[in-house]
Coordinates of C-alpha atoms in Angstrom, one line a residue:
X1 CA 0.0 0.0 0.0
X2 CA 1.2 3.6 -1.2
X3 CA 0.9 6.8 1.0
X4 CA -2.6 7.8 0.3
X5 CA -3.8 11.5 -0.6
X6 CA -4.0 13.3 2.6
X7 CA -7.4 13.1 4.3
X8 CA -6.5 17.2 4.6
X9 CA -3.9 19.4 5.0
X10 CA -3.4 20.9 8.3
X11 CA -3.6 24.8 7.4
X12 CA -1.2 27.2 8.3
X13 CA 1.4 24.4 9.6
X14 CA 3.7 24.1 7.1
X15 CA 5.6 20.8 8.0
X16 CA 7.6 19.1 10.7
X17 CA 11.6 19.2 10.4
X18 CA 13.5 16.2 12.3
X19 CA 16.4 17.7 13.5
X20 CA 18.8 16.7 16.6
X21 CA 15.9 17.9 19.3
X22 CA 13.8 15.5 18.2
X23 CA 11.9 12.8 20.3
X24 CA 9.9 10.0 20.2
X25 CA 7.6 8.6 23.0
X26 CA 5.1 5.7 23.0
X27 CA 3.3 4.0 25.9
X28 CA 4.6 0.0 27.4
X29 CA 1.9 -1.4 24.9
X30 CA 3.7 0.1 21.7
X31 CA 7.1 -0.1 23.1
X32 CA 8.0 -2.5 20.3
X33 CA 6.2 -0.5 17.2
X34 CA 8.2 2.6 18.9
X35 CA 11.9 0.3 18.6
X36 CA 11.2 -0.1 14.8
X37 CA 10.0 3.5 14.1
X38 CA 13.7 4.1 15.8
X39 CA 15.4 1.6 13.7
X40 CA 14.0 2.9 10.4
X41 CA 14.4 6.5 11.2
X42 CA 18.3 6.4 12.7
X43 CA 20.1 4.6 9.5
X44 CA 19.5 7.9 7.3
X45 CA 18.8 10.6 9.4
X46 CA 21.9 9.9 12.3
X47 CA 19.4 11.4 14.6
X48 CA 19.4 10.0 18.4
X49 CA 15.7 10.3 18.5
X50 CA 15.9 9.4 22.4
X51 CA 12.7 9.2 24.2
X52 CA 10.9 12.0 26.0
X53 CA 7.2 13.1 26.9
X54 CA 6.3 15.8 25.4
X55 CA 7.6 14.4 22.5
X56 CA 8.2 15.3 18.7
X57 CA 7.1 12.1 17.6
X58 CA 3.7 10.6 19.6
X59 CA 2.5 7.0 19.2
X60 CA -0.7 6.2 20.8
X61 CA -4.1 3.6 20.8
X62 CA -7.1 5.0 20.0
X63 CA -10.3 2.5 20.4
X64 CA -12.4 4.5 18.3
X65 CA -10.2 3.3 15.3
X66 CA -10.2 -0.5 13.9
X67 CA -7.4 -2.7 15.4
X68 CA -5.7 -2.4 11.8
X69 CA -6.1 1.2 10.9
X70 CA -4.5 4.4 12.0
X71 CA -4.9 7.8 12.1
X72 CA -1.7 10.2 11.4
X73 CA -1.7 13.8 12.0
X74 CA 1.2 16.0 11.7
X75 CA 1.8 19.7 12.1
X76 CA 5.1 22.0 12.6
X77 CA 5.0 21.2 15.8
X78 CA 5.1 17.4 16.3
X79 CA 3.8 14.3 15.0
X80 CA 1.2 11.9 16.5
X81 CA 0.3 8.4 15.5
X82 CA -2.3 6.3 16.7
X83 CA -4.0 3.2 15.5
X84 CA -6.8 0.8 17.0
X85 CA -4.5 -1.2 17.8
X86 CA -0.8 -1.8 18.1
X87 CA -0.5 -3.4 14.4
X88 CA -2.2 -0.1 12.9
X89 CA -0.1 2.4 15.0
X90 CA 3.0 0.1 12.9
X91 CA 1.2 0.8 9.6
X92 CA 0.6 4.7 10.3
X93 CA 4.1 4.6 11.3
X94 CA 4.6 3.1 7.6
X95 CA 2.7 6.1 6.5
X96 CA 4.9 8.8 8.4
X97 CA 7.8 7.1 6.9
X98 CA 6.7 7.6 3.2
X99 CA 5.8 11.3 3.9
X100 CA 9.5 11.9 4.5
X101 CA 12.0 12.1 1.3
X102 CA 12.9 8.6 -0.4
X103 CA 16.4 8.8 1.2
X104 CA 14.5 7.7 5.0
X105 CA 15.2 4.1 3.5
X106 CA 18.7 4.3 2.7
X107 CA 20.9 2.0 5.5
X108 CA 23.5 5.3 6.4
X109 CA 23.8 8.5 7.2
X110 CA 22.5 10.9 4.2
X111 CA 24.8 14.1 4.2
X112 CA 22.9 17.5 2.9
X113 CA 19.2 16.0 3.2
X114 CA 16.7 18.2 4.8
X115 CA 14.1 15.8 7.0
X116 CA 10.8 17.6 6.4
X117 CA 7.3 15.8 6.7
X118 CA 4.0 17.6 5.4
X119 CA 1.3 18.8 7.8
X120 CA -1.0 17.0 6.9
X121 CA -3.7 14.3 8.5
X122 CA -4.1 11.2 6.8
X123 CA -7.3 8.5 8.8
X124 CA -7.0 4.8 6.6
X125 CA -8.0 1.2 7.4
X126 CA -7.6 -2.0 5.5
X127 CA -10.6 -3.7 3.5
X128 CA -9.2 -6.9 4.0
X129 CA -7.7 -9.0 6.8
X130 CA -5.5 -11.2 5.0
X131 CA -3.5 -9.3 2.4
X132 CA -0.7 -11.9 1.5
X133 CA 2.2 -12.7 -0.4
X134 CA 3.0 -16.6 -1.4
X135 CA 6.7 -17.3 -1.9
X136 CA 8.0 -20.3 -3.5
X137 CA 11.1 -21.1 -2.0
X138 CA 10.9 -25.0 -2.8
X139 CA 11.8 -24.5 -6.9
X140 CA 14.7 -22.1 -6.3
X141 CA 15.4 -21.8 -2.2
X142 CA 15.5 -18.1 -1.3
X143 CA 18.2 -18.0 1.9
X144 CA 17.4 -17.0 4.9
X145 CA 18.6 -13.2 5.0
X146 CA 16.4 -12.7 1.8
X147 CA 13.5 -13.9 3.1
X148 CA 13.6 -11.2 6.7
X149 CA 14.7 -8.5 3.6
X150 CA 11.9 -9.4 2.0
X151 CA 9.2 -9.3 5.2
X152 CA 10.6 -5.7 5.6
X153 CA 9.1 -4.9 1.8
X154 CA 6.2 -6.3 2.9
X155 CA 5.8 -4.3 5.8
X156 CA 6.6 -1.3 4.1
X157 CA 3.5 -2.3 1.3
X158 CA 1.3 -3.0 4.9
X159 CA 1.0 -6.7 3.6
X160 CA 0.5 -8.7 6.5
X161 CA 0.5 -12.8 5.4
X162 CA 3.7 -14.3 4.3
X163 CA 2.3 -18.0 2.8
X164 CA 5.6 -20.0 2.4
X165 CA 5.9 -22.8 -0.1
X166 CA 8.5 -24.6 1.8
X167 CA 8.0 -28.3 0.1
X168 CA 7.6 -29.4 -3.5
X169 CA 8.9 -31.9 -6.3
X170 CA 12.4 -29.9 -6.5
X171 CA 13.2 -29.2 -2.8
X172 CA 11.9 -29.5 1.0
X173 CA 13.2 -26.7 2.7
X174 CA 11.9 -27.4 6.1
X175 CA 14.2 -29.5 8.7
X176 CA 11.9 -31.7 10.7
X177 CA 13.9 -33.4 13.1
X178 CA 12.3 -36.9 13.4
X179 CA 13.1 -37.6 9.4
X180 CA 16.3 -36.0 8.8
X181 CA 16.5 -37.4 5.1
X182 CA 13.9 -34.7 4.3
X183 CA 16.8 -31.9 4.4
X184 CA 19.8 -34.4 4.0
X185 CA 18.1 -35.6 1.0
X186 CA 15.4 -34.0 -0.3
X187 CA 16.9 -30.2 -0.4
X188 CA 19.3 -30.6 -2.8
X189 CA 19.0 -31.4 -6.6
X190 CA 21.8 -32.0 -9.1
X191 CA 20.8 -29.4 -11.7
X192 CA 17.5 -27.8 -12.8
X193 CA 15.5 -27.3 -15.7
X194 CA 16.8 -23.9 -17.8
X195 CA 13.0 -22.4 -19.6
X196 CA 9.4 -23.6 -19.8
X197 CA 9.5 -25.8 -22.7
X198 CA 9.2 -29.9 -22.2
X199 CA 12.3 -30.3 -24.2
X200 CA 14.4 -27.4 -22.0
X201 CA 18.2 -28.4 -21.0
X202 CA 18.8 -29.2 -17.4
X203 CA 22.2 -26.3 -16.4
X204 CA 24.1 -29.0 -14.9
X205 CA 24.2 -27.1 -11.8
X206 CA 23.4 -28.5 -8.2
X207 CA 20.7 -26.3 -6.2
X208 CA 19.4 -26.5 -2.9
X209 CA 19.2 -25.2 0.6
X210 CA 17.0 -24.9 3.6
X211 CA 16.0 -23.6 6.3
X212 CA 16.5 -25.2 10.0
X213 CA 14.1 -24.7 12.9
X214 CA 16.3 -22.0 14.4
X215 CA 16.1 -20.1 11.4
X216 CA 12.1 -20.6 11.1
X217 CA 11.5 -19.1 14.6
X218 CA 13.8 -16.2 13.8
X219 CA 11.7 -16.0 10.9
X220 CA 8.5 -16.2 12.1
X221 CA 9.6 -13.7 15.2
X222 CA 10.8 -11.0 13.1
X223 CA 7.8 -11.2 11.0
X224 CA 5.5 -11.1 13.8
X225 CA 7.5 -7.8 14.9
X226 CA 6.2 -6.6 11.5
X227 CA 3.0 -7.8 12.1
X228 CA 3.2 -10.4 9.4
X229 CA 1.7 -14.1 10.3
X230 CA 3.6 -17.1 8.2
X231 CA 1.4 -19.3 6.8
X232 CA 3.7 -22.6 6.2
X233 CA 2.5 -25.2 3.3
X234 CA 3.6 -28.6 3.1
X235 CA 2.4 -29.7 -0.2
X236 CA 0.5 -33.5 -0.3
X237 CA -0.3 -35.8 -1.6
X238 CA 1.0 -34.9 -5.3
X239 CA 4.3 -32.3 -5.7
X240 CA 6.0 -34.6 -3.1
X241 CA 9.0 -36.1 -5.2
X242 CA 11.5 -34.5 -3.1
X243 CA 9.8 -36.6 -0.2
X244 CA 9.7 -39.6 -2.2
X245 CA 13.3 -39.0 -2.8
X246 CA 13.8 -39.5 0.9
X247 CA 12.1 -41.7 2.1
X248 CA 10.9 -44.0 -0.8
X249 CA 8.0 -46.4 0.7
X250 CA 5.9 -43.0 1.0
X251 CA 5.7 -43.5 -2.7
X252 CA 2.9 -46.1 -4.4
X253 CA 5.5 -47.9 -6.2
X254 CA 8.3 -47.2 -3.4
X255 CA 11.1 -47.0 -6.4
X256 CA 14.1 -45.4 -5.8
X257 CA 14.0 -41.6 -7.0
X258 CA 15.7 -38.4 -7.0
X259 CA 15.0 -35.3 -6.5
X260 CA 13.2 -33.6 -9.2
X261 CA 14.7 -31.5 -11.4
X262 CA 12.1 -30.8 -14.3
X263 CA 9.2 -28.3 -14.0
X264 CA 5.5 -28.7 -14.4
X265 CA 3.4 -31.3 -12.9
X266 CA 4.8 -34.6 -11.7
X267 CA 3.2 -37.7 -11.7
X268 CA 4.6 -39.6 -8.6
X269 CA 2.3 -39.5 -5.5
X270 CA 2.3 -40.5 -2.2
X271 CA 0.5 -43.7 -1.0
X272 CA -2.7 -44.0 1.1
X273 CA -0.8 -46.3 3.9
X274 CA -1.4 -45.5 7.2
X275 CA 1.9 -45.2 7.8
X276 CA 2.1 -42.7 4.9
X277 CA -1.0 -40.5 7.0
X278 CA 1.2 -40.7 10.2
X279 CA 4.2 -39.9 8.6
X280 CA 2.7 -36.7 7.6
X281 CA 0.9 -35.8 10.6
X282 CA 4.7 -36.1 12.4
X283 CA 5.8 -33.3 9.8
X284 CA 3.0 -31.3 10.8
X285 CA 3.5 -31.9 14.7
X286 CA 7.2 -29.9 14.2
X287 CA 5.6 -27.4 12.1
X288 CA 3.1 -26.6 14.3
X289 CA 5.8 -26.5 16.9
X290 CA 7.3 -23.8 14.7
X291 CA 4.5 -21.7 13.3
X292 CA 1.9 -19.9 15.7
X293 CA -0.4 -19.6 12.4
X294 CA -3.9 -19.9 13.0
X295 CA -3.8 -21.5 9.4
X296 CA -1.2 -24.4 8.0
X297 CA -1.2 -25.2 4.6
X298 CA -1.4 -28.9 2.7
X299 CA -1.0 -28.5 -0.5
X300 CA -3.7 -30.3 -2.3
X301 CA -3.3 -29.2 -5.9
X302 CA -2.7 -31.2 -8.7
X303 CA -2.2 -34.4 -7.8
X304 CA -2.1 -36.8 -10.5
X305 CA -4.3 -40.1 -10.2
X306 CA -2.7 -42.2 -12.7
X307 CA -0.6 -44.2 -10.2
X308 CA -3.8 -44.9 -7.5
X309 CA -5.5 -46.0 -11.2
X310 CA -2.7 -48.8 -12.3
X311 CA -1.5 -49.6 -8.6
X312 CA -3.5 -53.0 -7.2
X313 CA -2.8 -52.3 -3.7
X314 CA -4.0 -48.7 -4.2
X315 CA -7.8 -50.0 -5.4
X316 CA -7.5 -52.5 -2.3
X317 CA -6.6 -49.4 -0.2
X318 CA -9.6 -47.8 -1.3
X319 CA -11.8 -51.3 -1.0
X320 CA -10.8 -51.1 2.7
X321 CA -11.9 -47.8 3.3
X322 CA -15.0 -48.0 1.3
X323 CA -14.4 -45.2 -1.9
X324 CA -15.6 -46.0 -4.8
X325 CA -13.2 -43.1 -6.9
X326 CA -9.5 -41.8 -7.0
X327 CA -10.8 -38.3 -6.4
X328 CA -12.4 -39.7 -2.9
X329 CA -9.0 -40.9 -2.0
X330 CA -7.1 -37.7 -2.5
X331 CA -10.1 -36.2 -0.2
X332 CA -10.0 -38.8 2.5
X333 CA -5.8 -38.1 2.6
X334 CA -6.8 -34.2 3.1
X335 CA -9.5 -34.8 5.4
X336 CA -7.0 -36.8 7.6
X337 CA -4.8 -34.1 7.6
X338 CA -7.8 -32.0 8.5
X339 CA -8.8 -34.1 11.4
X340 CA -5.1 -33.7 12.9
X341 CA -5.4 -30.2 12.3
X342 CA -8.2 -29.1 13.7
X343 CA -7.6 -31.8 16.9
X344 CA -4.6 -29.1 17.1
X345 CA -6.8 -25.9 17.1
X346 CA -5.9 -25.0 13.8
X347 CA -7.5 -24.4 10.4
X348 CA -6.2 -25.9 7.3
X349 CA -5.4 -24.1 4.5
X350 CA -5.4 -25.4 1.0
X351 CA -5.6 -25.1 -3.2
X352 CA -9.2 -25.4 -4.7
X353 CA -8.7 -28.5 -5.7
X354 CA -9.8 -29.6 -1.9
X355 CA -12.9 -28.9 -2.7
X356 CA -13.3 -31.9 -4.9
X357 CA -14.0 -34.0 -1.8
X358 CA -15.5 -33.9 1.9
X359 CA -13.5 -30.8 4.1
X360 CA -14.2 -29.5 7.6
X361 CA -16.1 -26.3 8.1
X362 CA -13.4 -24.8 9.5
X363 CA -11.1 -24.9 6.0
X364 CA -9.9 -22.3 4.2
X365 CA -9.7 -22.6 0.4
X366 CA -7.0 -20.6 -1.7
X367 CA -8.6 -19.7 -4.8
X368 CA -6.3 -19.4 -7.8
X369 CA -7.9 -21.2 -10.6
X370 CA -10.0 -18.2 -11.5
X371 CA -12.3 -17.4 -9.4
X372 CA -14.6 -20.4 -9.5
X373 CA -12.6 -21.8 -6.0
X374 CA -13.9 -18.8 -4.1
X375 CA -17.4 -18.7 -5.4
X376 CA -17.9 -22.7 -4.9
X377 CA -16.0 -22.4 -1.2
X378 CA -18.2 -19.0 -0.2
X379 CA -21.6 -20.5 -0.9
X380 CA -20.6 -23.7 0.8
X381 CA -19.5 -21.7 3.5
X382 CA -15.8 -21.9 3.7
X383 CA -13.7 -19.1 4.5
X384 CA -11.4 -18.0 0.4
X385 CA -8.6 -16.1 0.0
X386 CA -8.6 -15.5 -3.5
X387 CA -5.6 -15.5 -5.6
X388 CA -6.5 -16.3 -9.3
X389 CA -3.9 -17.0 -11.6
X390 CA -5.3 -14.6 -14.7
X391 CA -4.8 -11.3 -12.2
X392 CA -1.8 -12.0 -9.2
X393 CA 0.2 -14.5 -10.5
X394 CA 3.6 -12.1 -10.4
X395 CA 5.9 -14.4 -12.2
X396 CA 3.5 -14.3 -15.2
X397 CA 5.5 -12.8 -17.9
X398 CA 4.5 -8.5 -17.5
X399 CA 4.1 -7.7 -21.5
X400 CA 3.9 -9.5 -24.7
X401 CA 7.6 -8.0 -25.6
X402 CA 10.5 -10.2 -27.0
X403 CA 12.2 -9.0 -24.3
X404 CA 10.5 -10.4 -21.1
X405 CA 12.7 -13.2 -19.3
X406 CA 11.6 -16.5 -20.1
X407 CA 7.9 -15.4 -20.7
X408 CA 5.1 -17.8 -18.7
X409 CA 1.2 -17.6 -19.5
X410 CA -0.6 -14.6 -20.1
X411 CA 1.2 -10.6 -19.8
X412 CA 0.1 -9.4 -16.4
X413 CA 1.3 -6.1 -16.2
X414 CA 1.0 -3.4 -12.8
X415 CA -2.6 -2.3 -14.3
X416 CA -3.7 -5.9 -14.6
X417 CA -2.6 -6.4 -10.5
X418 CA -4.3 -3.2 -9.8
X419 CA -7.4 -4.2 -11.2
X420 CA -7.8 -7.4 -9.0
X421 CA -10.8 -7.5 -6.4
X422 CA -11.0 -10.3 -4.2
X423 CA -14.4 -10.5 -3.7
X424 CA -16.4 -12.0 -6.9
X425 CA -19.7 -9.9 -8.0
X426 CA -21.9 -12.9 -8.0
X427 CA -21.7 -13.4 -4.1
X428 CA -24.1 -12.2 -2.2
X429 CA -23.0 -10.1 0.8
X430 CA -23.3 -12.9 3.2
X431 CA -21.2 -14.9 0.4
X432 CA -19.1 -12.2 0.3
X433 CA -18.2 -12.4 4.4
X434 CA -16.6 -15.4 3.7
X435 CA -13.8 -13.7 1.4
X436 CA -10.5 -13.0 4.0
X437 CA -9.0 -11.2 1.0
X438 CA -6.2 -11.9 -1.1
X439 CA -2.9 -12.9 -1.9
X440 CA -0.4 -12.8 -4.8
X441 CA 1.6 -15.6 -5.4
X442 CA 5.2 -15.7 -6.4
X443 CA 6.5 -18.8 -8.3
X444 CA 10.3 -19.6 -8.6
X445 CA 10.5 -22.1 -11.5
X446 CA 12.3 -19.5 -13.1
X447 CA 13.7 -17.3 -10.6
X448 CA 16.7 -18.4 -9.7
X449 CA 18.4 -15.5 -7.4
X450 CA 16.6 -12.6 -5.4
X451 CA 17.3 -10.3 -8.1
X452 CA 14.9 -11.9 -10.2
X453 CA 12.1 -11.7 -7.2
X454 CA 12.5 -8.2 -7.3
X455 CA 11.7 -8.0 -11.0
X456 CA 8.7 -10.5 -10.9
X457 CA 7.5 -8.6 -7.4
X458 CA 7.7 -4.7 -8.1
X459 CA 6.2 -3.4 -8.8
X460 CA 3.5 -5.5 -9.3
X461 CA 3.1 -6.5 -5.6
X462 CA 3.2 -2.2 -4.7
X463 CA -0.6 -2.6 -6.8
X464 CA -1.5 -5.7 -5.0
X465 CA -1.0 -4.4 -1.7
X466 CA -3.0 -1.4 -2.8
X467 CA -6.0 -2.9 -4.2
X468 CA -6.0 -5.3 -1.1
X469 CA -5.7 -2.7 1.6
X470 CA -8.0 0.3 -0.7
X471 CA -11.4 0.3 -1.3
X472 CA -13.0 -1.5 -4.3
X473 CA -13.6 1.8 -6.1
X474 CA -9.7 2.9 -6.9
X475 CA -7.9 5.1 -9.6
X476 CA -5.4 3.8 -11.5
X477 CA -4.2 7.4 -12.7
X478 CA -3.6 8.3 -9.0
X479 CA -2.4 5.0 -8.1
X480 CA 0.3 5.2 -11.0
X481 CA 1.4 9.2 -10.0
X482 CA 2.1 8.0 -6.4
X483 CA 3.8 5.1 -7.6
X484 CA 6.4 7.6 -9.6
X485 CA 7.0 8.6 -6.8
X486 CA 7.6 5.7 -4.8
X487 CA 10.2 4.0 -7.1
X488 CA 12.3 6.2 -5.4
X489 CA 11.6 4.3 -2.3
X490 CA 12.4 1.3 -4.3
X491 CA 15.7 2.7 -5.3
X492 CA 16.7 3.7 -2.1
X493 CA 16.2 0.3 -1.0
X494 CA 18.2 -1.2 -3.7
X495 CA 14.8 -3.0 -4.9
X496 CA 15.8 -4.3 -9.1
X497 CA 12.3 -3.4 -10.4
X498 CA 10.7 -4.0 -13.7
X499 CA 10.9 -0.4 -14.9
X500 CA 7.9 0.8 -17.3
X501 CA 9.7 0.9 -20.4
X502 CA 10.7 -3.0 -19.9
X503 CA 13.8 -5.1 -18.4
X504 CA 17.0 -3.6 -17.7
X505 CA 19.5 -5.6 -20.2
X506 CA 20.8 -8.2 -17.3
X507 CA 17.0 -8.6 -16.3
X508 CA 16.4 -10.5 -19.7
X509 CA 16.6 -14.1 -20.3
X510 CA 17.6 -14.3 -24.7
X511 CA 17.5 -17.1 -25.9
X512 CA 15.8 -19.1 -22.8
X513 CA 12.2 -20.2 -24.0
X514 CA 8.7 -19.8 -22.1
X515 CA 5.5 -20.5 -22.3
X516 CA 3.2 -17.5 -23.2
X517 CA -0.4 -18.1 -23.6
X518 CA -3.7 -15.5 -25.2
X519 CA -5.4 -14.6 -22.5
X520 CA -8.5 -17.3 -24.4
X521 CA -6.4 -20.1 -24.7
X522 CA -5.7 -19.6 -20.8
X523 CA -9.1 -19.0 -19.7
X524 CA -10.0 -22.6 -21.8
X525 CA -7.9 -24.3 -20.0
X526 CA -8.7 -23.1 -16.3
X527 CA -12.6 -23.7 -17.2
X528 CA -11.7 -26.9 -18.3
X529 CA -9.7 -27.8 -14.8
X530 CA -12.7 -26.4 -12.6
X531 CA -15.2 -27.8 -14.3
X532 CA -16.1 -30.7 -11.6
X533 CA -15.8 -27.8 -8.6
X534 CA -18.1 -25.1 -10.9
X535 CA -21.0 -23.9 -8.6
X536 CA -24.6 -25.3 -9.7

C-alpha cells in the first residue's frame, strides 16, 4: 500500500523538520512499534531520536479506530500516531515514513538532506484481513537473509500474510527433526530445468538449501514484529517427489527416485498407507511447533491419479476404506490431515482443488484457478482467500515484448494487479463475508536468485497491496502518479524493479524459451480444470 492522498492538509502548519531535538515517546503497549519507528528513522537521518514526553514524535491507541487502521496527524509542531491497535499504529508509522523524502530508507547517514514531513492528516484502514504474499522457496530456495529483507518490503507495502511454499517436487526446505533425510536428502537437486519448454536443457548445476528450525522461529519472530503471520505449506499428496526421494515407501510404487529436477506437474504421488497419514501428521507436529499460524497449509493441488489407477494395492486401499473413486482418495488423505489439524486448534489451508472432496467447516480454500474456487468455497461456507492466476500471479511474464525473461502464460502487467478484487460480483453479501482477502503468489520455476524476485514482485506486488488494503472503487491514474514517486523508495532500497519501459539488459533471459499463452487459450484451459468444482 502507497501513501494515500491526505485526508486534509493541516492549514497554516507548514511541516515538521526532524532535527537533533527530536523525540519520540510511545506508551509499554507500543514499546515495540516505537523500537522499529527508531530503527528505520536512525540509518538515514543519524538522529538520536531518544525518548521523552512531550515528544516530537507521539504513538498512541485510540479504540475509536479499527485494530488495523491508523490515524496520522502531523503539524510544525510534532507528529502523533495512533491506530486501534498496536498493528495499525505500525502501519501509520509506515505512512509517516513515506511522507518523508525517499532517502528515509537508505541504510547510512544521508549528508545535505533536509528531514521535512508535510502537515498534513491522513485517517485509513484496510478492507481486508489477510492481504498476503506466497513465496515459492521450494523451486529455487530463497536464503534466509532474503526472506527477513523481504518481510521488511512487505511491511513497508502493509502486507501482513507471508504463505511460504516450503515443500515441493524440486526441494523440502523445512528441517523436521524426526526424518532428517527430508533436508539431508530431499533439499538438494543435481541441476534444474533452464526455460518452460518440455524439451528445455537441465544447467548442470546442483541447487538447494533450507531452512533449520532455528532459522524458522527467527523467521517467524521478526515477521510477527512486523506484524506479518507465516502461513507454512507442506504440499500433499501430489508435488512430493522430493519426499519420495527421501524416504521412498511414501511412494505407491516405493522405487528409488531423485530429486526432481524438471518443472510442471509430476506424476509420482504418495501412497494412502497408514503409515504414509502418520508420517505426515509427524511433519506437521514440528511445524506446528514452529508456526503460531492460525492457518497451516497442505497443498492439495494437482495431484495426478494415474498411479492410484494402475496400482493393485491402491484399489484395495480404497476397498478397505470404502471409496468407490481416485478423487475420494485424494479427499480422505486431506481430510486426515484436517482431522489432525483441527484436533490441534488450527484451520487448514489449502488449493481449490480440496474442494473436490469432503473438508471440515473450519477450511480455508486458496482460490487461484479463476475465481470459481472462491465462489464454490463461499456458498458452501468456507472461508477464500482469493488468488487467481489470470490477475496476481507475479511471475506471469509483465508484456507481450521479446524482451521479457523467459515469458510464462498470459502478460500481467502493474494495471492488470491493480485491477484485482478479491471479492467476486456474483456473491451475495453474506457470500461475500466469507472472502478474507487476497494474496499474490510468487513462483520460482524460473527465478533463480533474489534479483529476479525483485523483478517479478515490483512493482506489481506495490498494486497488489494497494488494491488489497483500498477500497473497491480505486484510480489507477492516481495509483500510477504515487507510484512515480515511490520507485524512489524502491531505489533507495536497492529494490531491481521492472521499470515501465521493460527489463533492464541483465533482467532479460535471450535465448531461454517460455510458455506464453492469449489470454482465451488460458481461460479454456482453467474452465476446463474447474469444471467438476463449478458452482450449480
Amino acid at each position: 500500500m502507497l501513501i494515500p492522498r491526505p485526508t486534509s492538509r493541516v492549514p497554516g502548519q507548514g511541516e515538521l523538520v526532524l532535527d537533533h531535538g527530536t523525540t519520540v515517546a510511545a506508551p509499554d503497549e507500543l514499546a515495540g512499534v516505537l523500537v522499529r519507528l527508531q530503527q528505520a528513522l536512525r540509518p538515514a537521518t543519524g538522529l538520536r531520536l531518544r525518548e521523552s514526553s512531550p515528544a516530537t514524535v507521539t504513538l498512541a491507541l485510540d479504540d475509536g479506530l479499527e485494530p488495523e487502521g491508523f490515524r496520522l496527524r502531523v503539524t510544525s509542531h510534532g507528529a502523533t500516531v495512533a491506530g486501534g491497535a498496536a498493528a495499525g499504529v505500525f502501519y501509520g508509522c509506515q505512512a509517516l515514513l513515506q511522507l518523508l523524502p525517499p532517502a528515509i530508507y537508505r541504510r547510512a547517514p544521508v549528508a545535505g538532506q533536509r528531514w521535512a514531513i508535510p502537515a498534513v492528516e491522513i485517517t485509513d484502514a484496510p478492507r481486508f484481513g489477510w492481504r498476503g504474499v506466497m513465496l515459492d522457496v521450494a523451486r529455487h530456495f530463497l536464503p534466509k537473509a532474503d526472506v527477513l529483507r523481504f518481510l521488511d518490503l512487505m511491511a513497508m507495502h502493509r502486507l501482513n500474510v507471508l504463505h511460504l511454499h516450503l515443500t515441493d517436487d524440486q526441494g523440502w526446505r523445512l528441517e523436521i527433526r524426526r526424518y532428517p533425510r527430508l533436508t539431508e536428502v530431499g533439499a538438494w537437486r543435481r541441476e534444474s530445468q533452464v526455460g518452460a519448454t518440455p524439451d528445455a536443457p537441465g544447467d548442470g548445476r546442483p541447487h538447494g538449501g533450507y531452512y533449520t528450525q532455528d532459522d524458522i522461529r527467527e523467521i517467524v519472530a521478526y515477521a510477527a514484529e512486523r506484524f506479518i503471520t507465516v502461513v507454512p505449506e507442506i504440499e500433499s499428496p501430489g508435488h512430493v517427489q522430493a519426499a519420495l526421494a527421501a524416504y521412498p515407501e511414501l511412494g505407491v510404487t516405493g522405487a528409488p527416485l531423485e530429486v526432481f529436477t524438471r518443472w510442471g506437474i509430476n506424476p509420482n504421488v504418495l501412497n494412502a498407507e497408514e503409515s504414509t497419514v502418520d508420517f505426515f501428521t509427524g511433519v506437521l507436529d514440528e511445524v506446528l511447533e514452529l508456526f503460531p499460524s492460525r492457518w497451516i497449509g497442505v497443498g492439495g493441488d494437482e495431484c495426478p491419479r494415474d498411479q492410484w489407477r494402475a496400482d493393485p494395492r491402491t484399489r484395495q486401499r480404497m476397498a478397505e476404506l470404502g471409496l468407490g473413486r481416485e478423487e475420494d482418495l485424494q479427499a480422505w488423505f486431506i481430510r486426515r490431515l484436517d482431522d489432525h489439524l483441527t484436533a490441534a486448534g488450527r484451520r487448514l489451508f489449502g488449493w481449490d482443488e480440496i474442494l473436490e472432496g469432503d473438508l471440515a467447516p473450519g477450511t480455508t480454500i486458496a482460490s487461484w484457478r479463476g475465481m470459481t474456487g472462491a465462489v464454490t468455497a463461499a456458498r458452501r461456507g468456507y472461508d477464500v482467500v482469493a488468488c487467481p492466476e489470470d490477475r496476481v500471479y507475479l511471475d506471469y511474464r509483465q508484456s507481450d515484448s521479446p524482451d521479457e525473461p523467459i515469458p510464462v502464460a498470459v502478460a500481467l502487467g502493474v494495471r492488470d494487479v491493480y485491477a484485482f478484487d478479491p471479492v467476486p460480483p456474483e456473491l451475495t453479501d453474506d457470500e461475500a463475508g466469507h472472502v478474507l482477502g487476497g494474496q499474490a503468489n510468487i513462483w520460482t520455476e524460473h527465478a533463480d536468485s533474489p534479483r529476479t524476485v525483485d523483478y517479478l514482485a515490483f512493482p506489481r506486488l506495490c498494486a497488489a497491496a494497494e488494491a488489497l488494503w483500498g477500497p473497491a472503487d480505486r484510480d489507477f491514474a492516481d495509483f500510477e502518479e504515487r507510484l512515480d514517486t515511490h520507485l524512489a523508495r524502491l531505489d533507495a532500497l536497492g529494490v531491481e524493479y521492472r521499470r515501465a519501459d521493460g527489463p533492464r539488459p541483465w533482467q532479460r533471459r535471450p535465448g531461454v524459451p517460455g510458455r506464453p499463452f492469449t489470454r482465451e487459450q488460458r481461460s479454456a484451459h482453467i474452465a476446463r480444470l474447474v469444471a467438476n468444482i463449478s458452482p450449480s
